[in-house]
mmCIF file of C-alpha atoms in Angstrom:
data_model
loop_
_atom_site.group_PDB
_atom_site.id
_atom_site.type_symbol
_atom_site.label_atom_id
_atom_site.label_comp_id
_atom_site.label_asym_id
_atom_site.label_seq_id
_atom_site.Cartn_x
_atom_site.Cartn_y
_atom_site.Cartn_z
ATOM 1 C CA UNK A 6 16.937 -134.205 -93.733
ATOM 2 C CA UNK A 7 18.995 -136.670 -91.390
ATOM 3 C CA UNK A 8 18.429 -139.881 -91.629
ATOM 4 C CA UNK A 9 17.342 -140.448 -88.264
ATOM 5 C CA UNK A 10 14.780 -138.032 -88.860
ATOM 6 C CA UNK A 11 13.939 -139.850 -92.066
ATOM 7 C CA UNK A 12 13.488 -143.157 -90.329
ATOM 8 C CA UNK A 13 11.763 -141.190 -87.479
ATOM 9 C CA UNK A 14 9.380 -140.062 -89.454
ATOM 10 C CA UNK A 15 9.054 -143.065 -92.222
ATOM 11 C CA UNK A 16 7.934 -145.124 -88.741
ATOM 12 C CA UNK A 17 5.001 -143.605 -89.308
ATOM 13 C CA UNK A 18 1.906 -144.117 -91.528
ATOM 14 C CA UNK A 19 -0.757 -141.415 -92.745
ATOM 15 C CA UNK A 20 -3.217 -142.868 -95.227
ATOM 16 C CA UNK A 21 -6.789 -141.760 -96.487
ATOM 17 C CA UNK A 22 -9.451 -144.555 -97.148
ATOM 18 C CA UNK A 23 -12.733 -144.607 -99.482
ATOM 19 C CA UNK A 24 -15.718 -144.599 -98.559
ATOM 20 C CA UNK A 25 -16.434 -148.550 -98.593
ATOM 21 C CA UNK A 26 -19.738 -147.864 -99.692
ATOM 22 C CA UNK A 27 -21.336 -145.177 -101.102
ATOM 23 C CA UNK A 28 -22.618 -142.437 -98.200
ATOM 24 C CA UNK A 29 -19.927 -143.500 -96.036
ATOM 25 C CA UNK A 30 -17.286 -140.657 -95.634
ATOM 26 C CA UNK A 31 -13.777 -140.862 -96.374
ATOM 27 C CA UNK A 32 -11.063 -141.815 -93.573
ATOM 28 C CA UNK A 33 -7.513 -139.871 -92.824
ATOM 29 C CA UNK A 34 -6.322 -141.857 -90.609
ATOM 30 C CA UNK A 35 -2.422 -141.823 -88.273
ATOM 31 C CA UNK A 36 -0.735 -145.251 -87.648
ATOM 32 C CA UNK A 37 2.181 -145.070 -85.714
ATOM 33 C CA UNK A 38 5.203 -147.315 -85.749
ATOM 34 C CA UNK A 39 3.435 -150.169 -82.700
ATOM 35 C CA UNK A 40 0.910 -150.378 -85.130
ATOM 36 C CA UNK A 41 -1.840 -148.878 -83.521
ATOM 37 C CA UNK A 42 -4.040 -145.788 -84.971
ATOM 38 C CA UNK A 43 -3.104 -142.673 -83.352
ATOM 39 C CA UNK A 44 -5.562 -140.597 -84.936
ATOM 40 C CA UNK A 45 -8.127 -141.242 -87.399
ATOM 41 C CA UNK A 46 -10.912 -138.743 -88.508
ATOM 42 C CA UNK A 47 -13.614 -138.629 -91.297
ATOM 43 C CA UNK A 48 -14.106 -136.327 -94.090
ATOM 44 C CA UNK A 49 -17.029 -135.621 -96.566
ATOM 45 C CA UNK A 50 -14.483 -135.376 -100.043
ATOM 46 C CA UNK A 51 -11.069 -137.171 -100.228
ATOM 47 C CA UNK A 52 -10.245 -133.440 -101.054
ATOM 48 C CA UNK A 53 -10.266 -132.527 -97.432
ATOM 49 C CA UNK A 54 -9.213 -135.792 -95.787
ATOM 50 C CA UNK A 55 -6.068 -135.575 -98.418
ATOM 51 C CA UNK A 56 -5.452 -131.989 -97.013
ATOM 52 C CA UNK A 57 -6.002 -132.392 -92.660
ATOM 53 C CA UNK A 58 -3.703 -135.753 -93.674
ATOM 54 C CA UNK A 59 -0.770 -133.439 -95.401
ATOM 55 C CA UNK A 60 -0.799 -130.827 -92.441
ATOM 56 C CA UNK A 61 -0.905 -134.003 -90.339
ATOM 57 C CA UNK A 62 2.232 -135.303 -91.593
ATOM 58 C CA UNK A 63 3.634 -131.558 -91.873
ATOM 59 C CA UNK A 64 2.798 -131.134 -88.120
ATOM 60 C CA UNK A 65 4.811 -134.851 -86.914
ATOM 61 C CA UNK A 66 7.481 -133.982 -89.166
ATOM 62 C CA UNK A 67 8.200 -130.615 -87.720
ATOM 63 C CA UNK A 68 8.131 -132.376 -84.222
ATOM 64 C CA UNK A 69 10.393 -134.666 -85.371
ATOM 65 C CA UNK A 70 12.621 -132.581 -86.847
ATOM 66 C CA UNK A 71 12.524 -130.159 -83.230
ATOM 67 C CA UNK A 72 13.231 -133.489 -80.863
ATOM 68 C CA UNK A 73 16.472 -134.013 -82.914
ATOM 69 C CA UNK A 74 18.154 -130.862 -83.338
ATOM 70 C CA UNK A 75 20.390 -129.896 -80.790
ATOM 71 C CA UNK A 76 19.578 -126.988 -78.480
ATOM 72 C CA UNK A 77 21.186 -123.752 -79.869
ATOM 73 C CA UNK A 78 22.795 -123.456 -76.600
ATOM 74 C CA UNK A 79 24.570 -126.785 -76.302
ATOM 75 C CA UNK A 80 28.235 -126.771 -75.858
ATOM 76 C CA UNK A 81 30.244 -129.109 -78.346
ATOM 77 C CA UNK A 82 33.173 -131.065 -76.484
#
């Protein structure tokens, strides 16, 4: 991985947060790098706010990754 895509993608933060109290459900939440949530959403087991946050990150990484390759038909000068 480039580093541009590495610091692309490092801008970004994907977290999951406990319940704060018990009954509450657990949080997978987006930040992106101006600080503000992108993209939050609530789960009923860390299990599957840990897994929608890994395809998340899969799924921004993989747009990263298209936005800095160079078209296949570019010419190099």
């Amino acid at each position: 991985m480039s580093e541009t895509i590495q610091d692309d993608f490092a801008r970004y933060t994907f977290t999951v947060y406990p319940p704060p109290v018990p009954g509450l459900p657990w949080l997978s939440v987006c930040i992106g790098p101006d600080g503000y949530v992108l993209d939050s959403e609530a789960f009923a087991t860390q299990a599957e706010a840990m897994t929608v946050t890994q395809k998340a990150q899969e799924v921004l990484l993989a747009s990263i990754v298209r936005k800095c390759r160079r078209p296949a038909d570019a010419l190099m000068h």
